[in-house]
Tab-separated table of C-alpha atoms in Angstrom:
chain	number	residue	atom	x	y	z
E	1	MET	CA	5.988	25.377	-21.958
E	2	ARG	CA	5.182	22.138	-20.166
E	3	TYR	CA	5.666	18.892	-22.052
E	4	PHE	CA	2.492	16.816	-22.187
E	5	LYS	CA	2.609	13.100	-22.773
E	6	SER	CA	0.530	11.342	-25.380
E	7	PRO	CA	-2.667	9.722	-24.048
E	8	ARG	CA	-2.043	6.192	-22.823
E	9	PHE	CA	-4.602	3.664	-21.771
E	10	SER	CA	-3.119	3.062	-18.368
E	11	LEU	CA	-4.826	1.219	-15.575
E	12	ALA	CA	-5.175	4.472	-13.668
E	13	LEU	CA	-7.368	5.843	-16.458
E	14	ILE	CA	-9.403	2.648	-16.518
E	15	ILE	CA	-10.005	2.942	-12.771
E	16	LEU	CA	-11.022	6.567	-13.260
E	17	SER	CA	-13.641	5.702	-15.858
E	18	VAL	CA	-14.801	2.748	-13.781
E	19	CYS	CA	-15.419	4.801	-10.657
E	20	VAL	CA	-17.034	7.724	-12.440
E	21	VAL	CA	-19.437	5.332	-14.146
E	22	SER	CA	-20.091	3.487	-10.905
E	23	ALA	CA	-20.912	6.626	-8.981
E	24	THR	CA	-23.506	7.744	-11.535
E	25	THR	CA	-25.146	4.460	-12.528
E	26	GLN	CA	-28.760	3.794	-11.517
E	27	THR	CA	-29.230	1.416	-8.609
E	28	VAL	CA	-29.649	-2.248	-9.507
E	29	ASN	CA	-29.988	-5.088	-7.030
E	30	GLN	CA	-30.723	-8.756	-6.939
E	31	ALA	CA	-34.443	-8.342	-6.478
E	32	LYS	CA	-34.719	-5.723	-9.246
E	33	PRO	CA	-36.786	-3.219	-7.261
E	34	ALA	CA	-39.187	-0.809	-8.853
E	35	ALA	CA	-37.672	2.251	-10.503
E	36	GLY	CA	-36.835	4.959	-8.028
E	37	ASN	CA	-36.400	2.608	-5.051
E	38	ALA	CA	-32.899	3.414	-3.836
E	39	SER	CA	-32.867	2.134	-0.287
E	40	GLN	CA	-30.453	3.882	2.042
E	41	ASP	CA	-30.056	0.547	3.891
E	42	GLN	CA	-28.977	-1.252	0.760
E	43	LYS	CA	-26.366	-3.938	1.456
E	44	ILE	CA	-24.726	-6.723	-0.482
E	45	PRO	CA	-26.341	-10.060	0.479
E	46	VAL	CA	-24.318	-12.711	2.278
E	47	THR	CA	-24.970	-16.356	1.392
E	48	THR	CA	-24.380	-18.910	4.134
E	49	SER	CA	-26.231	-21.912	5.528
E	50	SER	CA	-25.295	-21.011	9.099
E	51	PRO	CA	-26.674	-18.030	11.080
E	52	ALA	CA	-23.703	-18.333	13.436
E	53	ALA	CA	-21.307	-18.196	10.497
E	54	ALA	CA	-23.108	-15.066	9.276
E	55	ARG	CA	-22.559	-13.452	12.679
E	56	TYR	CA	-18.858	-14.318	12.602
E	57	PHE	CA	-18.622	-12.874	9.113
E	58	GLU	CA	-20.171	-9.590	10.235
E	59	THR	CA	-17.982	-9.268	13.334
E	60	GLY	CA	-15.011	-9.956	11.076
E	61	MET	CA	-16.057	-7.108	8.792
E	62	VAL	CA	-16.335	-4.748	11.771
E	63	HIS	CA	-12.862	-5.799	12.909
E	64	TYR	CA	-11.599	-5.135	9.370
E	65	GLU	CA	-13.101	-1.652	9.429
E	66	ASN	CA	-11.310	-1.058	12.746
E	67	HIS	CA	-8.019	-2.355	11.313
E	68	ARG	CA	-8.076	-5.357	13.627
E	69	TRP	CA	-7.091	-7.617	10.764
E	70	ASN	CA	-5.918	-10.495	12.932
E	71	PHE	CA	-9.310	-10.571	14.677
E	72	ALA	CA	-11.083	-10.329	11.325
E	73	LEU	CA	-9.181	-13.323	10.004
E	74	ARG	CA	-9.926	-15.229	13.209
E	75	ASP	CA	-13.674	-14.640	12.829
E	76	TRP	CA	-13.779	-15.459	9.120
E	77	ASN	CA	-11.928	-18.692	9.806
E	78	GLU	CA	-14.531	-19.487	12.463
E	79	ALA	CA	-17.210	-18.780	9.853
E	80	ILE	CA	-15.808	-21.287	7.371
E	81	LYS	CA	-15.564	-23.917	10.109
E	82	LEU	CA	-19.301	-23.526	10.604
E	83	ASP	CA	-20.004	-23.305	6.869
E	84	PRO	CA	-17.235	-24.775	4.673
E	85	ASN	CA	-19.071	-23.414	1.607
E	86	PHE	CA	-19.062	-19.765	2.759
E	87	ALA	CA	-17.660	-18.104	-0.364
E	88	LEU	CA	-17.471	-14.509	0.905
E	89	ALA	CA	-15.629	-15.571	4.049
E	90	TYR	CA	-12.972	-17.245	1.885
E	91	THR	CA	-12.896	-14.128	-0.313
E	92	TRP	CA	-12.149	-11.826	2.595
E	93	ILE	CA	-9.509	-14.166	3.975
E	94	CYS	CA	-7.846	-14.053	0.556
E	95	PHE	CA	-8.053	-10.263	0.462
E	96	THR	CA	-6.719	-9.699	3.983
E	97	THR	CA	-4.163	-12.355	4.871
E	98	VAL	CA	-0.453	-11.718	4.408
E	99	ASP	CA	0.269	-15.452	4.314
E	100	PRO	CA	0.796	-16.501	0.668
E	101	ALA	CA	-0.363	-20.101	1.187
E	102	GLU	CA	-3.530	-19.019	2.973
E	103	GLU	CA	-4.205	-16.378	0.315
E	104	SER	CA	-3.850	-18.857	-2.533
E	105	ALA	CA	-5.989	-21.541	-0.892
E	106	ALA	CA	-8.755	-19.118	0.116
E	107	ARG	CA	-8.837	-17.518	-3.349
E	108	ALA	CA	-9.157	-20.906	-5.051
E	109	LYS	CA	-11.926	-21.954	-2.668
E	110	ALA	CA	-13.871	-18.709	-3.168
E	111	VAL	CA	-13.717	-19.040	-6.959
E	112	ALA	CA	-14.788	-22.695	-6.793
E	113	LEU	CA	-17.862	-21.764	-4.733
E	114	MET	CA	-19.072	-18.943	-6.983
E	115	LYS	CA	-21.888	-20.986	-8.531
E	116	ASN	CA	-23.580	-21.222	-5.113
E	117	ILE	CA	-23.871	-17.484	-4.411
E	118	THR	CA	-25.789	-14.459	-5.652
E	119	PRO	CA	-24.653	-12.400	-8.657
E	120	SER	CA	-23.494	-9.517	-6.471
E	121	GLU	CA	-21.413	-11.839	-4.291
E	122	GLN	CA	-19.947	-13.307	-7.471
E	123	LEU	CA	-18.858	-9.806	-8.450
E	124	MET	CA	-17.121	-9.353	-5.109
E	125	VAL	CA	-15.267	-12.638	-5.581
E	126	ARG	CA	-14.265	-11.636	-9.123
E	127	TRP	CA	-13.039	-8.245	-7.896
E	128	MET	CA	-10.928	-9.548	-5.051
E	129	ALA	CA	-9.679	-12.711	-6.715
E	130	GLY	CA	-9.003	-10.838	-9.951
E	131	VAL	CA	-6.752	-8.173	-8.449
E	132	HIS	CA	-4.806	-10.886	-6.632
E	133	SER	CA	-4.214	-12.921	-9.784
E	134	ASP	CA	-3.575	-12.251	-13.452
E	135	ASN	CA	-7.156	-11.033	-14.069
E	136	TYR	CA	-6.606	-7.459	-12.924
E	137	LEU	CA	-8.873	-5.797	-15.471
E	138	GLU	CA	-11.623	-8.346	-14.874
E	139	GLY	CA	-11.339	-7.616	-11.182
E	140	ILE	CA	-11.721	-3.871	-11.705
E	141	SER	CA	-14.651	-4.403	-14.045
E	142	ALA	CA	-16.366	-6.503	-11.370
E	143	MET	CA	-15.667	-3.802	-8.796
E	144	ASN	CA	-17.327	-1.286	-11.122
E	145	ASP	CA	-20.413	-3.443	-11.605
E	146	LEU	CA	-20.699	-4.064	-7.877
E	147	LEU	CA	-20.622	-0.344	-7.092
E	148	ALA	CA	-23.270	0.260	-9.735
E	149	MET	CA	-25.439	-2.453	-8.216
E	150	TYR	CA	-25.175	-1.154	-4.642
E	151	PRO	CA	-24.388	2.586	-4.762
E	152	HIS	CA	-25.874	3.179	-1.285
E	153	ASP	CA	-23.946	0.453	0.528
E	154	LYS	CA	-21.766	2.582	2.789
E	155	ARG	CA	-19.433	-0.301	3.575
E	156	LEU	CA	-18.902	-1.080	-0.107
E	157	ASN	CA	-18.100	2.566	-0.860
E	158	PHE	CA	-15.613	2.560	1.998
E	159	LEU	CA	-14.042	-0.755	0.959
E	160	VAL	CA	-13.557	0.241	-2.665
E	161	GLY	CA	-12.236	3.603	-1.507
E	162	TYR	CA	-9.785	1.846	0.791
E	163	TRP	CA	-8.544	-0.379	-2.012
E	164	LEU	CA	-8.135	2.652	-4.290
E	165	TYR	CA	-6.253	4.461	-1.520
E	166	LYS	CA	-3.796	1.562	-1.390
E	167	GLN	CA	-3.347	1.990	-5.169
E	168	ASP	CA	-2.541	5.692	-4.535
E	169	GLN	CA	-5.741	6.734	-6.339
E	170	TYR	CA	-6.443	9.443	-3.791
E	171	ASP	CA	-9.049	11.580	-5.566
E	172	LEU	CA	-11.201	8.582	-6.443
E	173	ALA	CA	-10.828	7.102	-2.976
E	174	LYS	CA	-11.893	10.416	-1.449
E	175	LYS	CA	-15.066	10.570	-3.587
E	176	LEU	CA	-16.156	7.127	-2.446
E	177	THR	CA	-15.240	7.783	1.186
E	178	LEU	CA	-17.336	10.953	1.188
E	179	LYS	CA	-20.126	8.972	-0.439
E	180	ALA	CA	-19.977	6.504	2.461
E	181	LEU	CA	-20.226	9.410	4.903
E	182	ALA	CA	-23.180	10.791	2.971
E	183	GLU	CA	-24.951	7.517	3.751
E	184	ASP	CA	-23.927	7.633	7.429
E	185	ALA	CA	-22.344	10.763	8.925
E	186	LYS	CA	-21.175	8.748	11.958
E	187	TYR	CA	-19.432	6.011	9.970
E	188	ALA	CA	-16.216	6.124	11.968
E	189	THR	CA	-13.874	4.219	9.694
E	190	ALA	CA	-14.590	6.637	6.842
E	191	TYR	CA	-13.126	9.491	8.929
E	192	ASN	CA	-10.021	7.384	9.435
E	193	GLN	CA	-9.738	6.952	5.696
E	194	LEU	CA	-10.260	10.677	5.082
E	195	ALA	CA	-7.420	11.431	7.490
E	196	TYR	CA	-5.023	9.290	5.476
E	197	LEU	CA	-6.225	10.709	2.176
E	198	TYR	CA	-5.663	14.286	3.341
E	199	SER	CA	-2.259	13.311	4.708
E	200	ARG	CA	-1.114	11.994	1.351
E	201	VAL	CA	-1.525	15.476	-0.145
E	202	GLN	CA	0.039	16.951	3.032
E	203	ASP	CA	-3.118	18.762	4.092
E	204	TYR	CA	-2.376	18.115	7.744
E	205	PRO	CA	-4.991	20.429	9.308
E	206	LYS	CA	-7.741	18.445	7.574
E	207	SER	CA	-6.076	15.095	8.236
E	208	LEU	CA	-5.823	15.897	11.957
E	209	GLU	CA	-9.422	17.101	12.017
E	210	ALA	CA	-10.653	13.852	10.442
E	211	ALA	CA	-8.507	11.743	12.770
E	212	SER	CA	-9.809	13.682	15.770
E	213	LYS	CA	-13.372	12.928	14.666
E	214	TYR	CA	-12.433	9.242	14.400
E	215	VAL	CA	-11.170	9.297	18.001
E	216	GLU	CA	-14.330	11.099	19.107
E	217	LEU	CA	-16.547	8.407	17.588
E	218	LEU	CA	-14.507	5.430	18.869
E	219	PRO	CA	-12.551	6.664	21.912
E	220	ASN	CA	-12.104	3.212	23.426
E	221	GLU	CA	-10.743	1.529	20.312
E	222	PRO	CA	-6.951	1.471	19.768
E	223	ASN	CA	-6.869	2.198	16.038
E	224	PRO	CA	-8.294	5.743	16.229
E	225	HIS	CA	-5.460	6.720	18.571
E	226	ASP	CA	-2.983	4.928	16.313
E	227	SER	CA	-4.233	6.812	13.249
E	228	TYR	CA	-4.263	10.129	15.110
E	229	GLY	CA	-0.690	9.372	16.116
E	230	GLU	CA	0.321	8.785	12.531
E	231	MET	CA	-1.272	12.041	11.400
E	232	LEU	CA	0.657	13.847	14.137
E	233	ARG	CA	3.881	12.153	13.054
E	234	LEU	CA	3.357	13.057	9.407
E	235	ALA	CA	2.760	16.651	10.488
E	236	GLY	CA	6.076	16.585	12.370
E	237	HIS	CA	4.687	16.324	15.924
E	238	PHE	CA	6.709	13.312	16.975
E	239	GLN	CA	6.289	13.415	20.757
E	240	GLU	CA	2.526	13.842	20.509
E	241	ALA	CA	2.459	10.929	18.065
E	242	LEU	CA	4.327	8.702	20.524
E	243	GLU	CA	1.759	9.577	23.195
E	244	GLN	CA	-1.110	8.473	20.960
E	245	TYR	CA	0.576	5.161	20.111
E	246	ARG	CA	1.101	4.494	23.810
E	247	MET	CA	-2.528	5.364	24.458
E	248	ALA	CA	-3.587	2.809	21.854
E	249	LEU	CA	-1.393	0.194	23.549
E	250	LYS	CA	-2.844	1.119	26.935
E	251	ILE	CA	-6.319	0.389	25.541
E	252	ASP	CA	-5.082	-2.890	24.060
E	253	PRO	CA	-1.516	-4.049	24.815
E	254	THR	CA	-1.794	-6.582	21.969
E	255	PHE	CA	-2.409	-3.900	19.331
E	256	TYR	CA	0.767	-4.713	17.420
E	257	ILE	CA	0.241	-1.979	14.816
E	258	SER	CA	0.924	0.768	17.356
E	259	GLN	CA	3.932	-1.131	18.658
E	260	LYS	CA	5.300	-1.129	15.095
E	261	GLU	CA	4.482	2.577	14.754
E	262	LEU	CA	6.583	3.360	17.813
E	263	GLY	CA	9.512	1.872	15.913
E	264	GLU	CA	8.639	3.858	12.770
E	265	THR	CA	8.464	7.114	14.689
E	266	TYR	CA	11.690	6.685	16.629
E	267	SER	CA	13.432	5.718	13.381
E	268	LEU	CA	12.246	8.874	11.614
E	269	MET	CA	13.380	10.869	14.659
E	270	GLY	CA	16.876	9.443	14.209
E	271	GLU	CA	16.730	7.370	17.407
E	272	GLU	CA	17.561	4.105	15.678
E	273	GLU	CA	18.605	2.058	18.699
E	274	GLN	CA	15.300	2.834	20.401
E	275	ALA	CA	13.519	2.100	17.132
E	276	ARG	CA	15.086	-1.358	16.999
E	277	ALA	CA	13.964	-2.038	20.570
E	278	GLU	CA	10.380	-1.114	19.662
E	279	TYR	CA	10.517	-3.170	16.468
E	280	ALA	CA	11.747	-6.167	18.459
E	281	LYS	CA	8.564	-5.991	20.547
E	282	ALA	CA	6.460	-5.627	17.386
E	283	ILE	CA	8.140	-8.675	15.834
E	284	HIS	CA	7.409	-10.671	18.988
E	285	ASP	CA	3.771	-9.513	19.099
E	286	ALA	CA	3.013	-9.832	15.380
E	287	PRO	CA	0.131	-12.278	14.838
E	288	SER	CA	1.415	-13.741	11.560
E	289	ASP	CA	4.611	-14.763	9.808
E	290	GLY	CA	3.984	-12.249	7.028
E	291	LEU	CA	3.973	-9.367	9.503
E	292	ARG	CA	7.022	-10.739	11.312
E	293	ALA	CA	8.875	-10.862	7.991
E	294	GLU	CA	7.848	-7.273	7.267
E	295	TYR	CA	8.847	-5.931	10.676
E	296	LEU	CA	12.227	-7.665	10.554
E	297	GLN	CA	13.018	-5.633	7.459
E	298	LYS	CA	11.740	-2.427	9.022
E	299	SER	CA	14.209	-3.017	11.828
E	300	ALA	CA	17.004	-3.679	9.327
E	301	LEU	CA	16.223	-0.352	7.649
E	302	THR	CA	17.346	1.494	10.777
E	303	TYR	CA	20.958	0.581	9.984
E	304	ILE	CA	20.641	2.175	6.550
E	305	ARG	CA	19.494	5.389	8.193
E	306	GLU	CA	22.639	5.238	10.328
E	307	ARG	CA	24.728	4.393	7.245
E	308	LYS	CA	25.960	1.264	9.000
E	309	TYR	CA	25.898	-0.862	5.896
E	310	GLU	CA	27.719	-3.913	7.250
E	311	GLU	CA	25.185	-4.133	10.063
E	312	ALA	CA	22.414	-3.588	7.507
E	313	ASP	CA	23.741	-6.512	5.458
E	314	GLN	CA	23.707	-8.763	8.514
E	315	ALA	CA	20.186	-7.661	9.465
E	316	TYR	CA	18.780	-8.137	5.958
E	317	LEU	CA	20.432	-11.526	5.544
E	318	GLU	CA	18.969	-12.601	8.882
E	319	ALA	CA	15.570	-11.250	7.783
E	320	ALA	CA	15.866	-13.185	4.517
E	321	ALA	CA	16.765	-16.410	6.326
E	322	LYS	CA	13.816	-16.044	8.695
E	323	ALA	CA	11.479	-15.197	5.812
E	324	HIS	CA	12.668	-18.363	4.067
E	325	ALA	CA	12.001	-20.438	7.176
E	326	MET	CA	8.510	-18.916	7.401
E	327	LYS	CA	7.914	-19.491	3.649
E	328	GLN	CA	7.477	-15.751	3.084
E	329	TRP	CA	9.020	-15.875	-0.357
E	330	VAL	CA	8.337	-12.314	-1.490
E	331	TRP	CA	9.843	-10.940	1.700
E	332	GLU	CA	12.895	-13.163	1.253
E	333	ALA	CA	13.353	-11.863	-2.288
E	334	ARG	CA	12.729	-8.305	-1.152
E	335	ALA	CA	15.551	-8.447	1.380
E	336	HIS	CA	18.025	-9.171	-1.408
E	337	ARG	CA	16.492	-6.522	-3.663
E	338	VAL	CA	16.837	-3.900	-0.910
E	339	MET	CA	20.454	-4.881	-0.335
E	340	ALA	CA	21.080	-4.308	-4.035
E	341	MET	CA	19.649	-0.799	-3.710
E	342	TYR	CA	22.234	0.416	-1.186
E	343	GLU	CA	25.156	-1.903	-2.012
E	344	THR	CA	28.215	0.100	-3.194
E	345	SER	CA	29.595	-2.720	-5.333
E	346	TYR	CA	27.853	-3.178	-8.688
E	347	ASP	CA	28.796	-6.860	-8.858
E	348	ALA	CA	27.499	-7.517	-5.355
E	349	ALA	CA	24.276	-5.698	-6.193
E	350	MET	CA	23.794	-7.860	-9.292
E	351	LYS	CA	24.313	-11.024	-7.248
E	352	ASN	CA	21.628	-9.921	-4.827
E	353	LEU	CA	19.222	-9.194	-7.674
E	354	GLU	CA	19.920	-12.568	-9.247
E	355	GLN	CA	19.247	-14.252	-5.916
E	356	ALA	CA	15.993	-12.306	-5.513
E	357	GLU	CA	14.834	-13.357	-8.976
E	358	ALA	CA	15.754	-16.985	-8.303
E	359	ILE	CA	13.679	-17.000	-5.111
E	360	LEU	CA	10.636	-15.692	-6.978
E	361	ALA	CA	11.114	-18.165	-9.824
E	362	GLU	CA	11.376	-21.119	-7.452
E	363	ASN	CA	8.221	-20.176	-5.557
E	364	GLN	CA	5.981	-18.654	-8.204
E	365	ALA	CA	3.251	-21.248	-7.646
E	366	ALA	CA	3.028	-20.303	-3.955
E	367	VAL	CA	2.718	-16.525	-4.384
E	368	ALA	CA	-0.201	-14.430	-5.615
E	369	GLN	CA	0.497	-13.412	-9.207
E	370	VAL	CA	0.119	-9.703	-8.536
E	371	ASP	CA	2.644	-9.837	-5.653
E	372	LEU	CA	5.054	-11.871	-7.779
E	373	ASN	CA	4.785	-9.472	-10.723
E	374	GLU	CA	5.152	-6.337	-8.628
E	375	GLU	CA	8.263	-7.592	-6.840
E	376	GLN	CA	9.776	-8.751	-10.136
E	377	ALA	CA	9.086	-5.288	-11.553
E	378	ARG	CA	10.832	-3.614	-8.614
E	379	ILE	CA	13.844	-5.861	-9.149
E	380	LEU	CA	13.978	-4.823	-12.802
E	381	ARG	CA	13.798	-1.180	-11.830
E	382	VAL	CA	16.781	-1.617	-9.535
E	383	ARG	CA	18.581	-3.296	-12.431
E	384	VAL	CA	17.910	-0.200	-14.534
E	385	GLU	CA	19.111	2.140	-11.793
E	386	ARG	CA	22.273	0.193	-10.983
E	387	ALA	CA	23.184	-0.295	-14.643
E	388	LEU	CA	22.830	3.429	-15.316
E	389	ALA	CA	24.888	4.302	-12.242
E	390	ASN	CA	27.550	1.930	-13.566
E	391	GLY	CA	27.519	3.580	-16.997
E	392	ASN	CA	25.970	0.555	-18.712
E	393	GLU	CA	23.055	1.997	-20.660
E	394	ALA	CA	22.672	-1.147	-22.771
E	395	ALA	CA	22.006	-3.263	-19.684
E	396	ALA	CA	19.578	-0.645	-18.399
E	397	ARG	CA	17.695	-0.681	-21.698
E	398	ALA	CA	17.493	-4.471	-21.648
E	399	ALA	CA	15.999	-4.472	-18.129
E	400	LEU	CA	13.619	-1.663	-19.055
E	401	LEU	CA	12.421	-3.631	-22.081
E	402	GLN	CA	11.526	-6.567	-19.828
E	403	LEU	CA	9.706	-4.200	-17.523
E	404	GLU	CA	7.831	-2.605	-20.408
E	405	LYS	CA	6.588	-6.025	-21.521
E	406	MET	CA	5.239	-6.622	-18.025
E	407	SER	CA	3.564	-3.214	-17.948
E	408	ASN	CA	0.428	-3.401	-20.037
E	409	SER	CA	-3.227	-2.484	-19.782
E	410	GLY	CA	-3.900	-5.513	-17.606
E	411	SER	CA	-1.087	-5.028	-15.090
E	412	SER	CA	-1.471	-3.459	-11.665
E	413	VAL	CA	-1.142	0.250	-10.968
E	414	ASN	CA	1.978	-0.373	-8.881
E	415	LEU	CA	3.647	-2.303	-11.677
E	416	GLN	CA	2.862	0.390	-14.221
E	417	ARG	CA	4.260	3.090	-11.956
E	418	THR	CA	7.428	1.075	-11.439
E	419	TYR	CA	7.890	1.000	-15.203
E	420	HIS	CA	7.304	4.744	-15.570
E	421	GLY	CA	9.758	5.485	-12.769
E	422	ALA	CA	12.419	3.303	-14.375
E	423	HIS	CA	11.814	4.845	-17.809
E	424	GLY	CA	12.024	8.322	-16.315
E	425	THR	CA	15.347	7.421	-14.705
E	426	LEU	CA	16.768	6.400	-18.090
E	427	LEU	CA	15.475	9.576	-19.741
E	428	MET	CA	17.132	11.707	-17.061
E	429	VAL	CA	20.494	10.082	-17.772
E	430	GLN	CA	19.893	10.737	-21.475
E	431	GLN	CA	19.153	14.389	-20.582
E	432	LYS	CA	15.693	14.151	-22.114
E	433	TYR	CA	14.232	16.115	-19.262
E	434	ALA	CA	10.863	17.041	-20.736
E	435	GLN	CA	10.105	13.434	-21.567
E	436	ALA	CA	11.395	12.365	-18.157
E	437	ILE	CA	8.821	14.628	-16.502
E	438	SER	CA	6.051	12.772	-18.302
E	439	GLU	CA	7.234	9.441	-16.919
E	440	LEU	CA	8.271	10.475	-13.424
E	441	GLU	CA	4.976	12.241	-12.743
E	442	GLU	CA	3.292	8.838	-13.069
E	443	ASP	CA	5.369	7.538	-10.137
E	444	PHE	CA	4.312	10.320	-7.782
E	445	ALA	CA	4.470	8.388	-4.494
E	446	ASN	CA	8.073	7.152	-4.812
E	447	PRO	CA	10.671	9.483	-3.208
E	448	ILE	CA	13.390	8.294	-5.630
E	449	SER	CA	11.257	9.340	-8.606
E	450	MET	CA	10.185	12.523	-6.824
E	451	LYS	CA	13.803	13.535	-6.302
E	452	LEU	CA	14.555	13.041	-10.003
E	453	LEU	CA	11.395	14.920	-10.919
E	454	VAL	CA	12.466	17.992	-8.933
E	455	SER	CA	15.671	18.010	-10.980
E	456	ALA	CA	13.746	17.558	-14.233
E	457	TYR	CA	11.438	20.458	-13.385
E	458	ARG	CA	14.443	22.688	-12.702
E	459	LYS	CA	16.164	21.645	-15.922
E	460	ASN	CA	13.042	22.673	-17.826
E	461	GLY	CA	12.545	25.941	-15.969
E	462	PHE	CA	9.396	24.853	-14.127
E	463	SER	CA	10.378	26.618	-10.921
E	464	ALA	CA	6.907	26.631	-9.332
E	465	ASP	CA	6.510	22.878	-9.850
E	466	ALA	CA	10.016	22.263	-8.520
E	467	LYS	CA	9.383	24.399	-5.436
E	468	ALA	CA	6.110	22.651	-4.596
E	469	LEU	CA	7.510	19.154	-5.058
E	470	SER	CA	10.709	20.029	-3.194
E	471	LYS	CA	8.671	21.149	-0.183
E	472	LYS	CA	6.637	17.934	-0.330
E	473	LEU	CA	9.730	15.739	-0.486
E	474	VAL	CA	11.553	17.578	2.299
E	475	ASN	CA	8.531	16.962	4.537
E	476	TRP	CA	8.067	13.320	3.472
E	477	LYS	CA	7.701	11.085	6.551
E	478	ILE	CA	6.370	7.804	5.159
E	479	PRO	CA	9.086	5.268	6.073
E	480	ALA	CA	10.372	2.969	3.334
E	481	ILE	CA	13.661	2.040	1.695
E	482	GLU	CA	13.025	4.616	-1.052
E	483	GLU	CA	12.450	7.315	1.571
E	484	ALA	CA	15.568	6.327	3.528
E	485	LEU	CA	17.759	6.458	0.416
E	486	ALA	CA	16.338	9.621	-1.144
E	487	VAL	CA	14.877	11.988	1.452
E	488	PRO	CA	17.769	12.623	3.897
E	489	GLU	CA	20.159	13.253	1.006
E	490	PHE	CA	17.632	15.536	-0.677
E	491	ARG	CA	17.141	17.549	2.514
E	492	SER	CA	20.903	18.057	2.750
E	493	GLN	CA	21.111	19.131	-0.882
E	494	GLU	CA	18.223	21.590	-0.482
E	495	ALA	CA	19.780	23.043	2.679
E	496	ALA	CA	23.066	23.542	0.818
E	497	LEU	CA	21.240	25.256	-2.068
E	498	ALA	CA	19.453	27.566	0.357
E	499	LEU	CA	22.772	28.672	1.874
E	500	LYS	CA	24.064	29.640	-1.574
E	501	LYS	CA	21.116	31.954	-2.257
């Protein structure tokens, strides 16, 4: 009999109730139209004193939909030059930039300008500023109210769906994406989003179909080919994926995302030297320091795949030094946290974690609160894992207690899942497998937790669950440190088990 956890008021449940309510609430808008008037052209208003700024804002939104984030930021920055009081332009800069200083400044400016804009725009500011600060629940509540106010705004349905997708809330994201398509069957970016949503449940025929439709609608844009390439890669068609990335770069040689994806694909294929060469180009072409810091660490990850740990140390230390020089504090801390994840020496791992925590503490005023909290939570999880591997359950419990205090009804989904994954890890060591299932199932997108969950299912006799999750993990092709540490080893273990049968 499956073990079922007690109900908990997690953020995931709050988002569920929010989106269900939003999708069924009667239309309300600023002008309070007569009952029954639900315009299919309904859009959130945009307050600006400059028609030219309004045009830049709209072109920025189109670039955002096409994943041309650097162009979107360029246009929104042009908009605020023309209208320094353009609250929504600041809001979208805050929501999109990977530069912590720019994010913080734009968020503060957007909040300060709220009194000058319409109620619906105020809700958008509260949503985006809230989820980037310590007002997570307020942000989600504002998102809910905004959806209720403009249920027929296709772009809003897409945008909320995209944000939910990034929180791994796939079912809810899919509902809103389909709602956007119900408003406009040729809304290209929604097909892109559907492709990713289907891919996350490994329904590759549907993900490829949606990506193909995206290419059909926007054949001369690079991102549709990039997305189609990623769907092909996730389905295991590596060479075809490489062709699509090169096609995207042929359309636009500056499309750095596809250059990065070439590195990702070669790395997953085991061609790490070629991957590093492609990443080097992506680092050179990246339009921001935040992306450069990210890509440096993707390149460093190739050495972990090769099990060349001394070279990995050198690459991560170089990435950390460059992140420091670029004032990318979270990425600097992350480099040390990742080193602690693969480091064989417990003492060396602890030193790296201490250094990561010190970096965050020294720069907490310069980093969005949600990013700071989530990275701190990941550090604590590694503390739990390393302490347990070292036989020090007391230290693991102490770190888990800190993580539990951070994980509350107002914390982000990612932070809560980090806590559940860490708790599940402790329960596995304690051989409390049924309870471990309850926790590890919450962290369903982390290959390290997935690997433990397969074991927990088997310990409890849930063979069907174990078989399904094992197949999913064996086919996992989303590159990350957790994937690099867990998936290759798991594939080897599963192959060995198959030979024994």
